[in-house]
Short mmCIF file of C-alpha atoms and ligand atoms in Angstrom, two decimals:
data_model
loop_
_atom_site.label_atom_id
_atom_site.label_comp_id
_atom_site.label_asym_id
_atom_site.label_seq_id
_atom_site.Cartn_x
_atom_site.Cartn_y
_atom_site.Cartn_z
CA MET A 1 -55.73 -44.77 -23.84
CA ARG A 2 -52.99 -41.95 -24.37
CA VAL A 3 -53.65 -39.38 -20.67
CA LEU A 4 -52.03 -36.39 -20.21
CA ILE A 5 -51.64 -35.72 -17.02
CA THR A 6 -51.23 -31.95 -15.66
CA GLY A 7 -49.05 -32.07 -12.21
CA ALA A 8 -47.40 -35.09 -13.37
CA ALA A 9 -44.21 -34.77 -10.24
CA GLY A 10 -47.20 -33.61 -7.60
CA PHE A 11 -47.82 -35.96 -5.22
CA LEU A 12 -51.57 -36.73 -6.78
CA GLY A 13 -50.81 -36.99 -10.18
CA SER A 14 -47.07 -38.99 -9.52
CA HIS A 15 -49.43 -41.77 -8.22
CA LEU A 16 -51.85 -41.26 -10.96
CA CYS A 17 -48.67 -42.21 -13.81
CA ASP A 18 -48.04 -44.92 -12.39
CA ARG A 19 -51.87 -46.55 -12.14
CA PHE A 20 -52.05 -45.61 -15.33
CA LEU A 21 -48.74 -47.11 -16.49
CA ALA A 22 -49.49 -49.85 -14.81
CA GLU A 23 -53.57 -50.37 -15.79
CA GLY A 24 -51.22 -50.20 -20.03
CA HIS A 25 -51.87 -47.02 -21.40
CA SER A 26 -49.31 -44.48 -22.66
CA VAL A 27 -49.12 -41.18 -20.28
CA ILE A 28 -47.36 -38.14 -20.74
CA GLY A 29 -46.61 -35.61 -17.91
CA MET A 30 -47.22 -32.23 -17.71
CA ASP A 31 -45.47 -29.87 -14.45
CA ASN A 32 -43.80 -26.96 -13.89
CA LEU A 33 -42.66 -27.70 -10.75
CA LEU A 34 -43.71 -24.59 -8.50
CA THR A 35 -44.62 -27.41 -6.55
CA GLY A 36 -43.65 -30.63 -7.95
CA ASN A 37 -40.85 -32.62 -8.10
CA THR A 38 -39.17 -35.14 -10.38
CA ARG A 39 -38.27 -37.51 -7.92
CA ASN A 40 -42.04 -38.25 -8.05
CA ILE A 41 -41.67 -39.72 -11.10
CA ALA A 42 -37.84 -40.69 -11.94
CA HIS A 43 -38.99 -44.24 -11.22
CA LEU A 44 -40.86 -43.62 -14.86
CA ALA A 45 -37.43 -42.34 -17.01
CA GLY A 46 -36.84 -44.78 -19.61
CA SER A 47 -40.44 -46.46 -20.21
CA PRO A 48 -41.27 -45.76 -23.59
CA ASP A 49 -45.48 -45.49 -22.16
CA PHE A 50 -44.18 -42.05 -20.91
CA ARG A 51 -42.97 -38.87 -22.04
CA PHE A 52 -42.56 -35.92 -19.15
CA ILE A 53 -42.97 -32.69 -20.07
CA ARG A 54 -42.48 -29.74 -18.08
CA HIS A 55 -44.15 -26.75 -18.99
CA ASP A 56 -46.58 -24.32 -17.17
CA VAL A 57 -49.93 -24.95 -17.84
CA THR A 58 -51.34 -21.22 -17.95
CA GLN A 59 -49.48 -21.52 -21.07
CA TYR A 60 -50.49 -22.10 -24.59
CA ILE A 61 -50.30 -26.36 -24.29
CA TYR A 62 -49.11 -27.93 -27.15
CA ILE A 63 -49.77 -31.75 -27.28
CA ALA A 64 -49.28 -33.31 -31.36
CA GLU A 65 -50.34 -36.95 -30.65
CA PRO A 66 -54.19 -37.97 -29.97
CA LEU A 67 -55.23 -37.45 -27.09
CA ASP A 68 -58.14 -40.18 -24.92
CA ALA A 69 -58.43 -38.32 -21.59
CA VAL A 70 -57.20 -35.09 -19.81
CA LEU A 71 -56.44 -35.32 -15.94
CA HIS A 72 -55.81 -31.97 -14.58
CA PHE A 73 -54.53 -32.27 -11.29
CA ALA A 74 -52.16 -29.07 -11.66
CA SER A 75 -52.36 -26.37 -8.58
CA PRO A 76 -50.48 -26.05 -5.54
CA ALA A 77 -53.01 -27.71 -2.72
CA SER A 78 -51.20 -26.75 0.60
CA PRO A 79 -53.14 -24.25 2.57
CA ILE A 80 -49.25 -22.91 3.12
CA ASP A 81 -48.06 -23.36 -0.79
CA TYR A 82 -51.31 -21.59 -1.69
CA LEU A 83 -50.82 -18.57 0.40
CA LYS A 84 -47.31 -18.09 -0.78
CA LEU A 85 -47.97 -18.37 -4.32
CA PRO A 86 -51.87 -16.89 -4.22
CA ILE A 87 -51.59 -15.56 -8.25
CA GLN A 88 -50.72 -19.18 -9.42
CA THR A 89 -52.68 -20.71 -7.87
CA LEU A 90 -55.87 -18.77 -8.56
CA LYS A 91 -53.88 -18.91 -12.51
CA VAL A 92 -53.85 -22.70 -12.68
CA GLY A 93 -57.39 -23.48 -11.70
CA ALA A 94 -58.78 -20.23 -14.54
CA LEU A 95 -56.26 -20.17 -17.50
CA GLY A 96 -55.10 -23.92 -16.38
CA THR A 97 -58.51 -24.50 -16.90
CA HIS A 98 -59.29 -23.29 -19.65
CA ASN A 99 -56.18 -24.45 -20.90
CA THR A 100 -56.39 -27.74 -19.79
CA LEU A 101 -59.89 -27.76 -21.25
CA GLY A 102 -59.29 -26.40 -24.72
CA LEU A 103 -56.29 -29.26 -25.25
CA ALA A 104 -59.20 -31.60 -24.86
CA ARG A 105 -62.02 -30.57 -26.98
CA ALA A 106 -59.71 -29.86 -29.80
CA LYS A 107 -58.44 -33.75 -28.92
CA GLY A 108 -62.05 -34.40 -28.64
CA ALA A 109 -60.20 -36.33 -25.43
CA ARG A 110 -62.63 -36.84 -22.51
CA PHE A 111 -61.29 -34.81 -19.66
CA LEU A 112 -61.59 -35.20 -15.80
CA LEU A 113 -60.77 -32.35 -13.20
CA ALA A 114 -58.98 -32.17 -9.44
CA SER A 115 -61.33 -30.06 -7.60
CA THR A 116 -61.44 -30.92 -3.97
CA SER A 117 -63.23 -30.40 -0.68
CA GLU A 118 -62.76 -26.32 0.62
CA VAL A 119 -65.17 -25.32 -2.87
CA TYR A 120 -67.62 -26.56 0.65
CA GLY A 121 -65.36 -23.43 2.41
CA ASP A 122 -65.82 -23.43 6.10
CA PRO A 123 -69.52 -26.05 6.04
CA LEU A 124 -72.76 -25.34 7.57
CA GLU A 125 -73.66 -28.53 6.57
CA HIS A 126 -72.30 -32.03 8.14
CA PRO A 127 -71.13 -34.34 6.11
CA GLN A 128 -70.86 -32.63 3.12
CA ARG A 129 -73.22 -33.39 -0.04
CA GLU A 130 -72.48 -32.90 -3.15
CA ASP A 131 -75.74 -30.67 -4.03
CA TYR A 132 -74.15 -28.79 -1.21
CA ASN A 133 -73.68 -25.21 -2.82
CA GLY A 134 -70.74 -24.13 -0.18
CA ASN A 135 -69.71 -21.54 2.50
CA VAL A 136 -66.22 -19.37 1.23
CA ASP A 137 -64.73 -16.75 2.08
CA ALA A 138 -64.04 -15.38 -1.82
CA VAL A 139 -61.45 -12.64 0.31
CA GLY A 140 -59.82 -14.75 3.07
CA PRO A 141 -56.93 -16.25 2.98
CA ARG A 142 -57.57 -19.79 1.61
CA GLY A 143 -60.22 -17.84 -0.59
CA VAL A 144 -57.34 -18.22 -3.52
CA TYR A 145 -57.58 -21.83 -3.63
CA ASP A 146 -61.52 -22.66 -3.05
CA GLU A 147 -62.05 -20.15 -5.44
CA ALA A 148 -60.43 -21.53 -8.16
CA LYS A 149 -61.47 -24.50 -7.84
CA ARG A 150 -64.83 -22.82 -7.73
CA TYR A 151 -63.78 -21.26 -11.12
CA ALA A 152 -62.58 -24.07 -12.63
CA GLU A 153 -65.49 -26.69 -12.28
CA ALA A 154 -67.70 -24.15 -13.58
CA MET A 155 -65.47 -23.70 -16.20
CA THR A 156 -66.18 -27.41 -16.81
CA MET A 157 -69.49 -28.07 -16.93
CA ALA A 158 -69.37 -24.92 -19.48
CA TYR A 159 -66.78 -26.98 -21.56
CA HIS A 160 -69.37 -30.47 -21.36
CA ARG A 161 -73.19 -28.15 -21.57
CA PHE A 162 -71.92 -26.08 -24.03
CA HIS A 163 -68.97 -27.93 -26.65
CA GLY A 164 -70.49 -31.05 -25.58
CA VAL A 165 -66.91 -32.56 -24.17
CA ASP A 166 -66.83 -35.46 -21.67
CA THR A 167 -65.66 -34.26 -19.01
CA ARG A 168 -65.86 -35.52 -14.94
CA ILE A 169 -65.30 -33.52 -12.00
CA VAL A 170 -63.61 -35.14 -9.08
CA ARG A 171 -63.85 -33.46 -5.43
CA ILE A 172 -61.03 -34.59 -3.52
CA PHE A 173 -60.91 -35.07 0.38
CA ASN A 174 -58.47 -34.37 2.59
CA THR A 175 -55.16 -37.36 0.95
CA TYR A 176 -52.00 -38.39 2.15
CA GLY A 177 -49.73 -41.03 1.15
CA PRO A 178 -45.62 -41.79 0.33
CA ARG A 179 -44.19 -39.00 -1.55
CA MET A 180 -46.58 -36.65 0.08
CA ARG A 181 -43.44 -33.59 0.64
CA LEU A 182 -42.84 -33.45 4.12
CA ASP A 183 -42.59 -28.91 4.39
CA ASP A 184 -45.62 -29.11 1.96
CA GLY A 185 -47.22 -27.80 5.50
CA ARG A 186 -50.47 -30.12 5.59
CA VAL A 187 -51.39 -31.11 8.84
CA VAL A 188 -49.39 -35.53 7.65
CA PRO A 189 -45.45 -34.03 7.57
CA ASN A 190 -46.40 -31.63 9.40
CA PHE A 191 -46.78 -34.21 12.85
CA ILE A 192 -45.19 -37.16 10.44
CA GLY A 193 -41.71 -34.80 10.50
CA GLN A 194 -41.70 -33.66 14.18
CA ALA A 195 -42.96 -37.32 15.55
CA LEU A 196 -39.51 -38.77 13.71
CA ARG A 197 -37.22 -36.17 15.06
CA GLY A 198 -39.31 -36.60 18.34
CA GLU A 199 -40.33 -33.40 18.59
CA PRO A 200 -44.50 -32.44 20.16
CA LEU A 201 -46.46 -32.73 17.65
CA THR A 202 -48.09 -29.14 16.58
CA VAL A 203 -51.34 -28.17 16.75
CA TYR A 204 -52.73 -25.19 15.20
CA GLY A 205 -55.81 -23.82 17.55
CA ASP A 206 -57.88 -25.94 19.94
CA GLY A 207 -57.83 -29.20 18.31
CA ALA A 208 -61.12 -29.80 17.70
CA GLN A 209 -61.40 -28.70 14.30
CA THR A 210 -61.85 -32.42 11.33
CA ARG A 211 -61.10 -34.04 9.49
CA SER A 212 -61.47 -37.62 7.58
CA PHE A 213 -58.23 -38.88 6.23
CA GLN A 214 -58.20 -41.23 2.42
CA TYR A 215 -55.05 -43.38 1.40
CA ALA A 216 -53.38 -42.33 -1.29
CA SER A 217 -54.76 -45.48 -3.68
CA ASP A 218 -58.27 -45.46 -2.52
CA LEU A 219 -58.77 -41.63 -4.17
CA VAL A 220 -56.43 -43.05 -7.56
CA GLU A 221 -59.51 -45.99 -7.23
CA GLY A 222 -61.65 -44.06 -6.90
CA ILE A 223 -60.72 -42.37 -9.36
CA TYR A 224 -59.66 -44.23 -12.21
CA ARG A 225 -62.89 -45.97 -11.61
CA LEU A 226 -65.03 -42.08 -12.30
CA LEU A 227 -62.85 -41.49 -15.33
CA HIS A 228 -64.05 -44.55 -17.03
CA SER A 229 -68.01 -43.77 -16.14
CA ASP A 230 -69.96 -41.73 -17.12
CA PHE A 231 -71.12 -39.03 -14.93
CA SER A 232 -70.40 -35.81 -15.57
CA ASP A 233 -71.59 -33.46 -11.89
CA PRO A 234 -69.11 -33.08 -9.39
CA VAL A 235 -68.25 -36.84 -7.44
CA ASN A 236 -67.04 -36.76 -3.87
CA ILE A 237 -64.42 -39.19 -3.15
CA GLY A 238 -63.23 -39.50 0.47
CA THR A 239 -62.85 -41.20 4.14
CA GLN A 240 -65.97 -41.24 6.63
CA ASP A 241 -62.26 -41.89 8.75
CA GLU A 242 -63.34 -38.62 10.74
CA LEU A 243 -61.37 -37.26 14.13
CA SER A 244 -59.74 -34.77 15.64
CA VAL A 245 -56.29 -33.03 15.05
CA ALA A 246 -55.93 -33.76 18.47
CA GLU A 247 -57.38 -37.44 18.12
CA PHE A 248 -54.80 -37.33 15.06
CA ALA A 249 -52.17 -35.99 16.85
CA ARG A 250 -52.49 -38.04 19.30
CA LEU A 251 -52.23 -41.43 17.01
CA VAL A 252 -49.06 -40.51 15.40
CA ASN A 253 -47.31 -40.42 18.62
CA ASP A 254 -48.83 -43.96 19.31
CA LEU A 255 -47.70 -44.60 15.42
CA THR A 256 -44.14 -43.78 16.11
CA GLY A 257 -43.47 -44.67 19.31
CA ASN A 258 -43.06 -40.10 20.01
CA THR A 259 -42.84 -39.14 23.22
CA ALA A 260 -42.59 -35.80 23.44
CA GLY A 261 -46.43 -34.35 22.59
CA ILE A 262 -48.77 -32.09 21.55
CA THR A 263 -48.30 -28.77 21.84
CA PHE A 264 -50.97 -26.19 21.14
CA ARG A 265 -50.40 -22.95 18.99
CA ARG A 266 -53.66 -21.43 19.51
CA ASP A 267 -52.89 -18.49 17.16
CA GLU A 268 -51.72 -20.62 14.42
CA ARG A 269 -55.02 -21.31 12.84
CA ILE A 270 -55.54 -20.05 9.17
CA LYS A 271 -58.29 -17.91 9.06
CA GLY A 272 -61.35 -19.83 7.69
CA ASP A 273 -59.98 -23.51 8.43
CA PRO A 274 -62.89 -25.31 8.36
CA GLN A 275 -64.23 -26.53 11.47
CA THR A 276 -65.45 -30.02 10.39
CA ARG A 277 -64.90 -32.01 6.84
CA ARG A 278 -65.94 -35.60 5.71
CA PRO A 279 -67.28 -36.60 2.80
CA ASP A 280 -71.40 -37.53 2.41
CA SER A 281 -69.83 -41.09 0.01
CA THR A 282 -73.77 -41.62 -1.59
CA ARG A 283 -73.09 -41.38 -4.78
CA ALA A 284 -69.83 -43.14 -4.85
CA ARG A 285 -70.66 -45.25 -3.41
CA THR A 286 -73.59 -46.08 -6.52
CA VAL A 287 -72.52 -44.47 -8.74
CA LEU A 288 -68.84 -46.18 -9.39
CA GLY A 289 -68.99 -49.33 -6.61
CA TRP A 290 -66.72 -47.08 -4.74
CA GLN A 291 -64.99 -46.94 -0.84
CA PRO A 292 -62.28 -47.39 -0.08
CA VAL A 293 -60.30 -49.86 1.75
CA VAL A 294 -57.71 -48.90 3.24
CA PRO A 295 -58.16 -48.13 6.88
CA LEU A 296 -56.42 -44.87 8.93
CA ARG A 297 -52.96 -47.07 11.48
CA ASP A 298 -52.43 -49.43 7.86
CA GLY A 299 -52.48 -46.32 5.82
CA LEU A 300 -50.51 -43.99 8.43
CA GLU A 301 -47.92 -46.91 8.98
CA ARG A 302 -46.43 -46.51 5.40
CA THR A 303 -46.02 -42.71 5.00
CA ILE A 304 -44.47 -42.64 8.37
CA ALA A 305 -41.65 -45.73 6.74
CA TYR A 306 -41.66 -42.79 3.92
CA PHE A 307 -41.07 -40.33 5.47
CA ARG A 308 -38.15 -42.06 8.09
CA SER A 309 -36.25 -43.12 4.35
CA VAL A 310 -36.48 -39.85 3.84
CA LEU A 311 -35.95 -37.83 6.93
N1 UDP B 401 -52.75 -28.28 11.14
C1 UDP B 401 -52.43 -28.49 12.49
N2 UDP B 401 -51.18 -27.91 13.06
C2 UDP B 401 -50.33 -28.68 11.31
C3 UDP B 401 -50.51 -28.85 10.81
C4 UDP B 401 -52.07 -28.52 10.64
O1 UDP B 401 -53.41 -28.37 13.44
O2 UDP B 401 -48.62 -28.46 11.73
C5 UDP B 401 -54.18 -28.24 11.21
C6 UDP B 401 -55.04 -26.91 10.03
O3 UDP B 401 -54.83 -26.07 11.20
C7 UDP B 401 -56.53 -27.82 9.92
C8 UDP B 401 -55.94 -29.45 10.12
O4 UDP B 401 -54.64 -30.08 10.22
O5 UDP B 401 -57.37 -27.47 10.94
C9 UDP B 401 -55.69 -30.10 7.96
O6 UDP B 401 -55.13 -29.10 7.71
P1 UDP B 401 -53.61 -29.27 6.00
O7 UDP B 401 -52.89 -28.13 6.69
O8 UDP B 401 -53.15 -31.20 6.15
O9 UDP B 401 -54.92 -29.04 5.06
P2 UDP B 401 -56.67 -29.01 5.47
O10 UDP B 401 -56.83 -29.99 5.69
O11 UDP B 401 -56.80 -27.05 5.85
O12 UDP B 401 -56.91 -28.56 3.67
#
C-alpha cells in the first residue's frame, strides 16, 4: 500500500509512519510543523519508502502518485496547544478533513480520521460508549478542538454515505509515550518533566478528575487493525487503566523516585476539563479483536527513559 499520513511529524503520526513502514508499505508523511517536529521522523530520512512533504492540509493537497489510504492525524491536540492555536485547530479539523477526504475520494483510497474522546466533552455517562452523544460546550475554551473533531466526524460520515468513500473513525483516548513534546502541557510530559527536574508535580484542581492512559504502541495496533477492518462507525481506542490525576501524580513520583511531592493548583484547571474519562472498549474488542497489552508501569518506565534522554 501507499499511504498518506497527515501530522506525520507529530507524536502519533510519527509512530504510525514507523508502523506502516515496518509492515512494508510506502509512506508519504505530511506536516506543516506547527506543533510537530522533524526530529520525530529524522530517523526515516533516506528510507526509500518514505517521503516527507511540508504542507498545511488546510490548503489544497496535491499528490501525484496513486494512494491506497489517507490517515488524517494533523491537529494541535493538547489543551494548551489548541488554546494557543484556536483558529488553526478549527481549520485543520474542518478544512483539513475536507481536503484529505477529497484527496481520498479522488484517489479511491481508504480514509481514516483521528478523532478523540473529547467528542464526549465532560461526559455525563461513564464509561463512554460510541453511541453516547456527549456533553460538549461549543463556546467553552475546549470547544475549538471538540467541535472541530465533531465536525470532522460528520464530514467523514457524509463522504462515506454520499460519496461512498471507504472511511474509518478512531476515537483516541489519552495516549502517552516517547516523542510527546516535553512542553506540550499535557499531564504526562508535565509530570515526568517536573519529576525528572526534582520539582513538585502540579495537579490542577483537587486531582479527583480521572483519565485512562494507554501506551502509544497499543493505540497504533488498534488503528492498524481498524484501517484493515470493514467497520465505518466510530471505534474507541483506549484502556481501562483509569486513575485520578492525583493517583497518577503519585505513580510518577514513585517511578522516578521524585521526593518533591505534589502541588495542588486549584486555579489552573481549564473550564470544561472533563471530570471523568474511560472508554467502553467493547466495540474495539469485538470488531477488531483488540485490547491493550502494555501495562501502565512498563509504558511509563519507557516514557520516563525517553524524557531522560531528551532533557
Ligand atoms: N493536569 C494536571 N497537571 C498538569 C497538566 C494536566 O493536573 O500539569 C490535569 C488536567 O487538568 C486534566 C488531566 O490532567 O484534568 C489531563 O490533562 P491533559 O492536558 O493531559 O489532557 P486532557 O485529558 O485533559 O485532554
